[in-house]
């Protein structure tokens, strides 16, 4: 989706307004999210690589321009401007795969007002969906005890683009492979699968079907057991087919796709072991999610890998990641910036003004203690050794004191003047970064039920700026662009 038409229509109507009024000064927008998905304690930032690749070619084609002309809403001079439109701004972002929290900027965009506005829809679409799926997958991965989780969701994903994005995001979140063959080609994700019930039903007998598959794929044979009856026929025929493989020095696996997984996996494991196939692997599928997996793991179900489909690639219990994209500052002609903020009767929807950096504070063992938002261009830098007060992002009385041991900035430059300023990491590197980030957080933040709330705070300087703008607004509701 590199066409610049992949934007909300109001972005184009506003862009024409900015163009006609000469309001195309430099602006700063930030993307953040408001609440954790799935009532969880963390999220995984995903989609940045896709976004950066899309921005490189984000433009209006000839047919796009023709379509806009047909709408008879846009003036010729603005249409001419769009013909040569390219994103020439700059972008800062956290590393993809970073563990993230509400209210903190994940991405900061600086450019002219029109280009910043036009990329909003594409940016949010890309980051919100992939972050949702990466987070969902990570929850399943952790619930399995960092086991083998396989993404099986292509047929249930929201269209081809959804399937591809889901496979990419799931791999970042901890999936070890995907059933999506195209994702294997495009992203280098290991492709995995067993057999469908239709294979078994195409043969005169279940044993014949298993033997035929084993003959074709002796090094990766895996037999689905529940086409007819898992315990009365499936496992018996798998053992017979497996014995023929074992005679050739080969191993095999089985898959359960229905029924009581705890009971069936225990019985299947028992029969495999009794037959001497202690190394045969058991894969399970059938509407799995993190809660079911956690229950099975705690019950000791002997499962080696987990195939997760619709409840992984759709988000299931949470339909969307709550990412938003808001103006935070406007550049002055003579240099410097005017901070801006959105007001709301709901304090959680009142934004934090100014150009910001996000800092991750860790202890001597590199365990995460808090994330702090500061004003990036106002000498508001965090350094080790300082004992400081940090305040709740909503601007109220809640605060804590902390002596900083280790701290690092999370927002790094990725695009400068429309050009990539650093090489993109591979998907495997992003996946490894996500795993390393997770290790920095105590298990209480990662549990499924009632997770501990991680501290996200603002510096005294940022809090003072926010309260100053609020006071100005309350004192004069027509106070101008710096308050609305």
Short mmCIF file of C-alpha atoms in Angstrom, two decimals:
data_model
loop_
_atom_site.label_atom_id
_atom_site.label_comp_id
_atom_site.label_asym_id
_atom_site.label_seq_id
_atom_site.Cartn_x
_atom_site.Cartn_y
_atom_site.Cartn_z
CA UNK A 1 0.00 0.00 0.00
CA UNK A 2 2.46 2.64 -1.20
CA UNK A 3 -0.20 4.78 -2.87
CA UNK A 4 -0.71 8.06 -1.04
CA UNK A 5 -4.45 7.51 -1.60
CA UNK A 6 -4.17 5.04 1.28
CA UNK A 7 -5.13 7.80 3.69
CA UNK A 8 -8.26 9.02 5.41
CA UNK A 9 -10.20 11.38 3.16
CA UNK A 10 -10.13 14.16 5.71
CA UNK A 11 -6.33 14.17 5.48
CA UNK A 12 -6.64 15.22 1.85
CA UNK A 13 -9.31 17.84 2.48
CA UNK A 14 -7.27 19.31 5.34
CA UNK A 15 -4.12 19.17 3.22
CA UNK A 16 -5.79 21.27 0.54
CA UNK A 17 -6.83 23.73 3.24
CA UNK A 18 -3.28 23.99 4.52
CA UNK A 19 -2.04 24.45 0.95
CA UNK A 20 -4.50 27.22 0.07
CA UNK A 21 -3.88 29.08 3.32
CA UNK A 22 -0.10 28.79 3.11
CA UNK A 23 -0.05 26.75 6.32
CA UNK A 24 2.65 24.29 5.36
CA UNK A 25 5.17 25.06 8.08
CA UNK A 26 7.13 22.37 9.86
CA UNK A 27 5.13 20.34 12.36
CA UNK A 28 5.83 17.50 14.76
CA UNK A 29 3.41 14.59 15.23
CA UNK A 30 3.71 11.66 17.64
CA UNK A 31 2.15 8.22 17.54
CA UNK A 32 1.30 6.60 20.88
CA UNK A 33 -1.40 4.28 22.23
CA UNK A 34 -3.84 4.76 25.08
CA UNK A 35 -4.34 1.35 26.73
CA UNK A 36 -2.79 -2.08 26.70
CA UNK A 37 -4.56 -4.64 24.50
CA UNK A 38 -6.06 -7.80 26.03
CA UNK A 39 -6.05 -6.20 29.52
CA UNK A 40 -2.36 -7.04 29.54
CA UNK A 41 0.68 -5.45 31.12
CA UNK A 42 2.78 -4.81 28.02
CA UNK A 43 2.72 -4.55 24.23
CA UNK A 44 5.19 -5.33 21.45
CA UNK A 45 5.94 -2.51 18.99
CA UNK A 46 5.72 -3.93 15.47
CA UNK A 47 5.28 -2.75 11.89
CA UNK A 48 8.09 -0.18 11.73
CA UNK A 49 10.02 -1.94 8.96
CA UNK A 50 6.87 -2.18 6.85
CA UNK A 51 6.12 1.50 7.48
CA UNK A 52 9.60 2.66 6.51
CA UNK A 53 9.48 0.69 3.27
CA UNK A 54 6.06 2.15 2.46
CA UNK A 55 7.20 5.72 3.11
CA UNK A 56 10.04 5.34 0.61
CA UNK A 57 7.52 5.03 -2.25
CA UNK A 58 4.55 6.91 -0.78
CA UNK A 59 3.27 8.95 -3.75
CA UNK A 60 0.31 9.58 -6.04
CA UNK A 61 0.28 7.61 -9.29
CA UNK A 62 -1.23 8.91 -12.50
CA UNK A 63 -4.43 6.98 -11.89
CA UNK A 64 -4.54 8.32 -8.32
CA UNK A 65 -4.41 11.88 -9.65
CA UNK A 66 -7.13 11.08 -12.18
CA UNK A 67 -9.36 9.77 -9.41
CA UNK A 68 -8.88 12.90 -7.31
CA UNK A 69 -9.79 15.04 -10.31
CA UNK A 70 -13.00 13.05 -10.75
CA UNK A 71 -14.09 13.97 -7.23
CA UNK A 72 -14.27 17.63 -8.34
CA UNK A 73 -13.30 18.79 -4.87
CA UNK A 74 -9.63 19.61 -5.29
CA UNK A 75 -8.32 22.67 -7.13
CA UNK A 76 -5.90 22.32 -10.03
CA UNK A 77 -2.98 23.99 -8.20
CA UNK A 78 -3.30 21.52 -5.31
CA UNK A 79 -3.55 18.61 -7.75
CA UNK A 80 -0.30 19.80 -9.35
CA UNK A 81 1.31 19.88 -5.92
CA UNK A 82 0.26 16.28 -5.28
CA UNK A 83 1.73 15.05 -8.58
CA UNK A 84 5.25 15.46 -7.23
CA UNK A 85 4.44 14.68 -3.61
CA UNK A 86 6.95 12.59 -1.69
CA UNK A 87 7.57 12.23 2.02
CA UNK A 88 10.65 14.36 2.67
CA UNK A 89 10.36 14.67 6.42
CA UNK A 90 12.18 12.95 9.27
CA UNK A 91 11.11 10.11 11.52
CA UNK A 92 12.28 8.92 14.92
CA UNK A 93 11.06 5.65 16.39
CA UNK A 94 11.74 2.99 18.97
CA UNK A 95 13.43 -0.13 17.67
CA UNK A 96 10.88 -2.55 16.30
CA UNK A 97 10.22 -5.33 18.80
CA UNK A 98 10.58 -3.04 21.83
CA UNK A 99 8.26 -3.68 24.77
CA UNK A 100 6.08 -0.55 25.01
CA UNK A 101 3.46 1.08 27.20
CA UNK A 102 0.56 3.55 26.92
CA UNK A 103 1.12 7.30 26.57
CA UNK A 104 4.74 7.08 25.40
CA UNK A 105 5.57 8.13 21.82
CA UNK A 106 6.52 5.12 19.71
CA UNK A 107 7.12 7.25 16.61
CA UNK A 108 7.86 10.94 16.11
CA UNK A 109 7.41 12.52 12.68
CA UNK A 110 8.72 15.94 11.67
CA UNK A 111 7.99 17.50 8.31
CA UNK A 112 5.75 20.00 6.64
CA UNK A 113 2.18 19.95 7.85
CA UNK A 114 0.78 18.43 4.65
CA UNK A 115 3.13 15.45 4.48
CA UNK A 116 2.74 14.72 8.19
CA UNK A 117 -1.05 14.77 7.76
CA UNK A 118 -1.15 12.59 4.65
CA UNK A 119 0.82 9.70 6.16
CA UNK A 120 -1.39 9.46 9.28
CA UNK A 121 -3.79 6.76 8.07
CA UNK A 122 -1.13 4.51 6.60
CA UNK A 123 1.11 4.87 9.66
CA UNK A 124 -1.66 3.99 12.11
CA UNK A 125 -2.98 1.14 9.98
CA UNK A 126 0.46 -0.44 9.76
CA UNK A 127 1.62 -0.01 13.35
CA UNK A 128 -1.70 -0.68 15.08
CA UNK A 129 -2.39 -4.00 13.38
CA UNK A 130 1.09 -5.46 13.56
CA UNK A 131 1.56 -4.35 17.18
CA UNK A 132 -1.75 -6.00 18.09
CA UNK A 133 -0.78 -9.32 16.51
CA UNK A 134 2.80 -9.29 17.81
CA UNK A 135 1.45 -8.70 21.32
CA UNK A 136 -1.17 -11.44 21.00
CA UNK A 137 1.45 -13.90 19.78
CA UNK A 138 3.84 -12.96 22.55
CA UNK A 139 1.18 -13.71 25.15
CA UNK A 140 0.71 -17.18 23.68
CA UNK A 141 4.46 -17.69 23.44
CA UNK A 142 4.99 -16.82 27.10
CA UNK A 143 1.97 -18.89 28.15
CA UNK A 144 3.53 -21.90 26.44
CA UNK A 145 6.67 -21.48 28.52
CA UNK A 146 8.60 -20.02 25.57
CA UNK A 147 7.68 -23.11 23.59
CA UNK A 148 7.14 -23.73 19.89
CA UNK A 149 4.22 -21.58 18.75
CA UNK A 150 3.27 -21.78 15.06
CA UNK A 151 1.10 -19.22 13.25
CA UNK A 152 -1.66 -21.14 11.41
CA UNK A 153 -3.96 -18.20 10.71
CA UNK A 154 -3.74 -17.34 7.00
CA UNK A 155 -7.21 -18.65 6.15
CA UNK A 156 -8.83 -16.66 8.98
CA UNK A 157 -6.92 -13.39 8.53
CA UNK A 158 -8.59 -10.21 7.25
CA UNK A 159 -7.65 -10.51 3.58
CA UNK A 160 -4.30 -11.17 1.88
CA UNK A 161 -2.66 -8.03 3.28
CA UNK A 162 -3.85 -8.94 6.76
CA UNK A 163 -2.49 -12.46 6.41
CA UNK A 164 0.96 -11.24 5.36
CA UNK A 165 1.14 -8.58 8.07
CA UNK A 166 -0.05 -11.09 10.66
CA UNK A 167 2.62 -13.62 9.71
CA UNK A 168 5.32 -10.96 9.96
CA UNK A 169 4.06 -9.63 13.30
CA UNK A 170 3.53 -13.09 14.78
CA UNK A 171 7.14 -14.00 14.04
CA UNK A 172 8.29 -10.87 15.87
CA UNK A 173 6.05 -11.80 18.80
CA UNK A 174 7.62 -15.23 19.24
CA UNK A 175 6.10 -17.61 16.68
CA UNK A 176 8.72 -20.01 15.38
CA UNK A 177 7.09 -20.42 11.99
CA UNK A 178 4.03 -19.92 9.81
CA UNK A 179 1.75 -21.92 7.54
CA UNK A 180 1.76 -18.94 5.14
CA UNK A 181 4.06 -19.96 2.29
CA UNK A 182 4.18 -16.47 0.77
CA UNK A 183 5.33 -15.09 4.13
CA UNK A 184 8.13 -17.63 4.01
CA UNK A 185 9.27 -16.30 0.66
CA UNK A 186 8.85 -12.58 1.40
CA UNK A 187 10.01 -12.45 5.02
CA UNK A 188 12.18 -15.53 5.40
CA UNK A 189 9.92 -16.99 8.09
CA UNK A 190 10.24 -20.80 8.48
CA UNK A 191 7.19 -22.43 6.87
CA UNK A 192 5.56 -25.30 8.72
CA UNK A 193 2.57 -27.62 8.48
CA UNK A 194 1.38 -31.18 8.86
CA UNK A 195 -1.52 -32.57 6.80
CA UNK A 196 -5.23 -31.85 6.46
CA UNK A 197 -8.08 -34.27 7.15
CA UNK A 198 -8.73 -34.27 3.39
CA UNK A 199 -5.44 -36.13 2.81
CA UNK A 200 -6.56 -38.94 5.09
CA UNK A 201 -10.06 -39.02 3.60
CA UNK A 202 -8.64 -39.32 0.09
CA UNK A 203 -7.23 -42.79 0.78
CA UNK A 204 -8.96 -46.11 1.35
CA UNK A 205 -7.60 -46.31 4.89
CA UNK A 206 -6.01 -44.08 7.49
CA UNK A 207 -2.90 -46.25 7.67
CA UNK A 208 -2.45 -46.06 3.91
CA UNK A 209 -2.71 -42.26 4.08
CA UNK A 210 -0.06 -42.09 6.79
CA UNK A 211 2.25 -44.49 4.93
CA UNK A 212 1.93 -42.47 1.72
CA UNK A 213 2.76 -39.23 3.50
CA UNK A 214 5.72 -40.79 5.29
CA UNK A 215 7.05 -42.09 1.97
CA UNK A 216 6.89 -38.56 0.52
CA UNK A 217 8.29 -36.72 3.54
CA UNK A 218 10.25 -39.16 5.69
CA UNK A 219 12.17 -36.39 7.45
CA UNK A 220 9.13 -34.33 8.45
CA UNK A 221 6.20 -36.72 8.69
CA UNK A 222 3.43 -35.63 11.03
CA UNK A 223 0.12 -37.49 11.14
CA UNK A 224 -3.23 -35.90 12.02
CA UNK A 225 -5.03 -38.25 14.39
CA UNK A 226 -8.66 -37.11 14.62
CA UNK A 227 -10.05 -37.63 11.11
CA UNK A 228 -12.01 -40.61 12.40
CA UNK A 229 -11.19 -41.35 16.03
CA UNK A 230 -8.03 -40.22 17.80
CA UNK A 231 -7.65 -43.07 20.27
CA UNK A 232 -9.46 -45.93 18.52
CA UNK A 233 -7.75 -45.60 15.14
CA UNK A 234 -5.61 -42.48 14.72
CA UNK A 235 -2.86 -43.18 17.23
CA UNK A 236 -2.76 -46.92 16.38
CA UNK A 237 -2.24 -46.20 12.67
CA UNK A 238 0.31 -43.49 13.47
CA UNK A 239 2.29 -45.98 15.57
CA UNK A 240 2.28 -48.51 12.72
CA UNK A 241 3.38 -45.89 10.18
CA UNK A 242 5.94 -44.58 12.64
CA UNK A 243 7.43 -48.04 13.14
CA UNK A 244 8.19 -48.22 9.42
CA UNK A 245 9.89 -44.83 9.64
CA UNK A 246 11.82 -45.85 12.74
CA UNK A 247 13.18 -48.85 10.85
CA UNK A 248 14.79 -46.32 8.51
CA UNK A 249 16.14 -44.25 11.39
CA UNK A 250 13.47 -41.54 11.05
CA UNK A 251 11.34 -39.80 13.65
CA UNK A 252 7.76 -38.53 13.26
CA UNK A 253 5.09 -36.41 14.91
CA UNK A 254 1.32 -36.35 15.40
CA UNK A 255 -1.27 -33.57 15.55
CA UNK A 256 -4.47 -33.23 17.57
CA UNK A 257 -7.07 -30.86 16.16
CA UNK A 258 -10.18 -31.51 18.23
CA UNK A 259 -11.49 -32.92 21.49
CA UNK A 260 -10.18 -32.60 25.02
CA UNK A 261 -6.57 -31.66 24.36
CA UNK A 262 -5.38 -32.35 27.91
CA UNK A 263 -6.86 -35.84 28.02
CA UNK A 264 -6.03 -36.78 24.45
CA UNK A 265 -2.45 -35.50 24.51
CA UNK A 266 -1.81 -37.43 27.73
CA UNK A 267 -3.23 -40.66 26.26
CA UNK A 268 -1.40 -40.20 22.95
CA UNK A 269 1.89 -39.54 24.76
CA UNK A 270 1.38 -42.68 26.83
CA UNK A 271 0.80 -44.84 23.75
CA UNK A 272 3.71 -43.35 21.86
CA UNK A 273 6.03 -44.01 24.79
CA UNK A 274 4.71 -47.56 25.22
CA UNK A 275 5.55 -48.19 21.56
CA UNK A 276 9.06 -46.86 22.11
CA UNK A 277 8.57 -43.53 20.33
CA UNK A 278 9.62 -41.26 23.15
CA UNK A 279 10.98 -38.68 20.71
CA UNK A 280 7.78 -38.42 18.65
CA UNK A 281 6.40 -34.87 18.92
CA UNK A 282 2.82 -33.84 19.65
CA UNK A 283 1.40 -30.73 18.00
CA UNK A 284 -2.04 -29.40 18.95
CA UNK A 285 -4.37 -26.91 17.28
CA UNK A 286 -8.11 -26.06 17.34
CA UNK A 287 -9.09 -22.53 18.47
CA UNK A 288 -6.19 -22.12 20.87
CA UNK A 289 -5.38 -18.89 22.66
CA UNK A 290 -3.04 -17.86 25.47
CA UNK A 291 -5.50 -18.70 28.25
CA UNK A 292 -6.12 -22.23 26.97
CA UNK A 293 -2.40 -22.78 26.45
CA UNK A 294 -1.58 -21.57 29.96
CA UNK A 295 -4.21 -23.92 31.41
CA UNK A 296 -2.85 -26.89 29.48
CA UNK A 297 0.75 -26.14 30.43
CA UNK A 298 -0.15 -25.84 34.12
CA UNK A 299 -2.03 -29.15 33.88
CA UNK A 300 1.09 -30.82 32.49
CA UNK A 301 -0.32 -31.63 29.05
CA UNK A 302 2.55 -33.22 27.06
CA UNK A 303 2.40 -30.83 24.10
CA UNK A 304 5.52 -30.03 22.08
CA UNK A 305 4.15 -27.33 19.75
CA UNK A 306 1.07 -25.17 19.42
CA UNK A 307 -0.64 -24.27 16.15
CA UNK A 308 -2.67 -21.09 16.60
CA UNK A 309 -4.90 -19.67 13.89
CA UNK A 310 -7.84 -17.30 14.08
CA UNK A 311 -7.33 -16.19 17.67
CA UNK A 312 -3.79 -15.13 16.85
CA UNK A 313 -4.21 -13.28 13.55
CA UNK A 314 -7.48 -11.52 14.36
CA UNK A 315 -6.63 -10.36 17.88
CA UNK A 316 -9.77 -12.26 19.01
CA UNK A 317 -10.53 -10.78 22.43
CA UNK A 318 -9.36 -7.29 21.43
CA UNK A 319 -10.28 -5.94 18.03
CA UNK A 320 -7.74 -3.15 17.69
CA UNK A 321 -4.59 -1.56 19.07
CA UNK A 322 -5.46 1.90 20.39
CA UNK A 323 -2.72 3.86 18.63
CA UNK A 324 -3.33 7.53 17.80
CA UNK A 325 -1.34 10.19 15.94
CA UNK A 326 -1.37 13.70 17.38
CA UNK A 327 0.24 17.05 16.68
CA UNK A 328 2.64 17.92 19.52
CA UNK A 329 4.59 20.97 18.26
CA UNK A 330 4.88 23.51 15.47
CA UNK A 331 8.19 25.02 14.38
CA UNK A 332 8.61 28.79 14.62
CA UNK A 333 9.97 30.70 11.65
CA UNK A 334 12.90 32.05 13.67
CA UNK A 335 13.73 28.67 15.22
CA UNK A 336 12.44 26.79 18.23
CA UNK A 337 8.98 25.32 18.60
CA UNK A 338 5.54 26.13 19.88
CA UNK A 339 4.25 23.15 21.92
CA UNK A 340 0.62 22.21 21.32
CA UNK A 341 -1.73 19.78 23.02
CA UNK A 342 -5.20 18.32 22.74
CA UNK A 343 -7.60 18.96 25.63
CA UNK A 344 -10.32 16.59 26.74
CA UNK A 345 -12.80 16.12 29.57
CA UNK A 346 -11.18 12.69 29.88
CA UNK A 347 -7.68 13.24 31.37
CA UNK A 348 -6.36 10.10 29.65
CA UNK A 349 -7.16 11.67 26.25
CA UNK A 350 -5.42 14.96 27.02
CA UNK A 351 -2.09 14.77 25.21
CA UNK A 352 1.37 15.70 26.41
CA UNK A 353 2.79 18.75 24.56
CA UNK A 354 6.15 19.39 22.95
CA UNK A 355 8.84 17.37 21.21
CA UNK A 356 9.64 14.44 23.46
CA UNK A 357 12.14 11.68 24.08
CA UNK A 358 11.34 8.43 25.91
CA UNK A 359 13.89 7.04 28.36
CA UNK A 360 14.02 3.53 29.79
CA UNK A 361 15.42 3.37 33.32
CA UNK A 362 16.96 0.06 34.35
CA UNK A 363 18.66 -1.16 37.51
CA UNK A 364 22.14 -2.61 37.93
CA UNK A 365 20.89 -5.97 36.63
CA UNK A 366 19.37 -4.36 33.52
CA UNK A 367 15.83 -4.91 34.80
CA UNK A 368 13.35 -2.27 33.63
CA UNK A 369 12.15 0.06 36.39
CA UNK A 370 10.26 2.83 34.57
CA UNK A 371 9.88 4.71 31.28
CA UNK A 372 10.05 8.50 31.39
CA UNK A 373 8.96 11.13 28.84
CA UNK A 374 11.08 14.28 28.68
CA UNK A 375 11.26 17.40 26.51
CA UNK A 376 13.84 16.51 23.88
CA UNK A 377 15.02 20.01 22.96
CA UNK A 378 14.94 21.73 26.34
CA UNK A 379 17.91 20.28 28.17
CA UNK A 380 15.56 17.80 29.83
CA UNK A 381 17.97 14.89 29.56
CA UNK A 382 18.04 11.97 31.99
CA UNK A 383 21.43 10.84 33.27
CA UNK A 384 22.69 8.14 35.60
CA UNK A 385 23.25 9.06 39.21
CA UNK A 386 20.50 11.66 39.52
CA UNK A 387 17.74 11.41 42.12
CA UNK A 388 14.62 12.93 40.60
CA UNK A 389 10.86 13.14 40.93
CA UNK A 390 8.76 11.76 38.08
CA UNK A 391 5.09 12.47 37.56
CA UNK A 392 2.07 10.65 36.15
CA UNK A 393 1.50 11.47 32.44
CA UNK A 394 -2.01 12.75 33.18
CA UNK A 395 -0.50 15.73 34.97
CA UNK A 396 -2.07 15.07 38.37
CA UNK A 397 -0.53 14.69 41.83
CA UNK A 398 0.74 11.11 41.42
CA UNK A 399 4.53 10.88 41.39
CA UNK A 400 7.51 8.89 42.64
CA UNK A 401 11.19 9.51 43.38
CA UNK A 402 13.92 7.42 41.81
CA UNK A 403 17.71 7.38 41.73
CA UNK A 404 18.71 6.59 38.16
CA UNK A 405 21.23 3.75 37.82
CA UNK A 406 21.11 3.16 34.07
CA UNK A 407 19.07 4.97 31.42
CA UNK A 408 18.92 5.06 27.63
CA UNK A 409 16.83 6.92 25.05
CA UNK A 410 14.35 4.81 23.09
CA UNK A 411 13.53 7.11 20.14
CA UNK A 412 16.21 6.89 17.45
CA UNK A 413 16.41 8.57 14.00
CA UNK A 414 15.31 6.33 11.12
CA UNK A 415 14.50 8.78 8.31
CA UNK A 416 16.19 12.13 7.69
CA UNK A 417 14.87 14.43 4.96
CA UNK A 418 12.95 11.59 3.36
CA UNK A 419 15.89 9.14 3.27
CA UNK A 420 16.65 6.17 5.48
CA UNK A 421 19.43 7.14 7.86
CA UNK A 422 20.29 3.63 9.04
CA UNK A 423 19.93 0.09 7.65
CA UNK A 424 16.81 -1.87 8.50
CA UNK A 425 17.36 -4.91 10.74
CA UNK A 426 16.34 -8.35 9.53
CA UNK A 427 13.12 -9.88 10.82
CA UNK A 428 15.15 -12.39 12.84
CA UNK A 429 17.06 -9.53 14.48
CA UNK A 430 13.77 -7.80 15.35
CA UNK A 431 12.47 -11.04 16.84
CA UNK A 432 15.62 -11.44 18.93
CA UNK A 433 15.34 -7.83 20.11
CA UNK A 434 11.76 -8.47 21.26
CA UNK A 435 12.86 -11.52 23.25
CA UNK A 436 15.74 -9.59 24.85
CA UNK A 437 13.40 -6.73 25.78
CA UNK A 438 10.94 -9.12 27.42
CA UNK A 439 13.73 -10.51 29.58
CA UNK A 440 14.21 -7.04 31.09
CA UNK A 441 10.76 -7.12 32.68
CA UNK A 442 9.69 -8.91 35.82
CA UNK A 443 7.23 -11.76 35.34
CA UNK A 444 4.54 -9.79 37.22
CA UNK A 445 4.23 -7.43 34.25
CA UNK A 446 3.83 -10.37 31.85
CA UNK A 447 1.25 -12.53 33.61
CA UNK A 448 -2.13 -12.94 31.91
CA UNK A 449 -4.35 -12.21 34.89
CA UNK A 450 -4.18 -8.83 36.63
CA UNK A 451 -0.64 -7.90 35.56
CA UNK A 452 1.38 -5.38 37.54
CA UNK A 453 1.22 -1.86 36.05
CA UNK A 454 4.57 -0.64 34.75
CA UNK A 455 5.49 2.96 35.60
CA UNK A 456 5.34 5.48 32.73
CA UNK A 457 6.04 9.00 33.91
CA UNK A 458 6.98 12.51 32.77
CA UNK A 459 9.71 14.82 33.98
CA UNK A 460 9.03 17.86 36.13
CA UNK A 461 9.76 20.10 33.15
CA UNK A 462 7.26 18.36 30.87
CA UNK A 463 4.63 18.31 33.60
CA UNK A 464 5.12 22.05 34.20
CA UNK A 465 4.68 22.77 30.49
CA UNK A 466 1.48 20.73 30.36
CA UNK A 467 0.02 22.39 33.44
CA UNK A 468 0.96 25.83 32.09
CA UNK A 469 -0.92 25.19 28.84
CA UNK A 470 -3.90 23.80 30.75
CA UNK A 471 -3.99 26.88 32.99
CA UNK A 472 -3.79 29.19 29.98
CA UNK A 473 -6.63 27.33 28.32
CA UNK A 474 -8.79 27.40 31.41
CA UNK A 475 -8.09 31.08 31.88
CA UNK A 476 -8.80 31.95 28.25
CA UNK A 477 -10.62 29.37 26.17
CA UNK A 478 -9.85 31.35 23.04
CA UNK A 479 -6.14 31.52 23.74
CA UNK A 480 -5.02 30.42 20.26
CA UNK A 481 -3.14 27.63 18.54
CA UNK A 482 -0.95 26.71 21.49
CA UNK A 483 -3.90 25.31 23.42
CA UNK A 484 -6.10 23.57 20.88
#
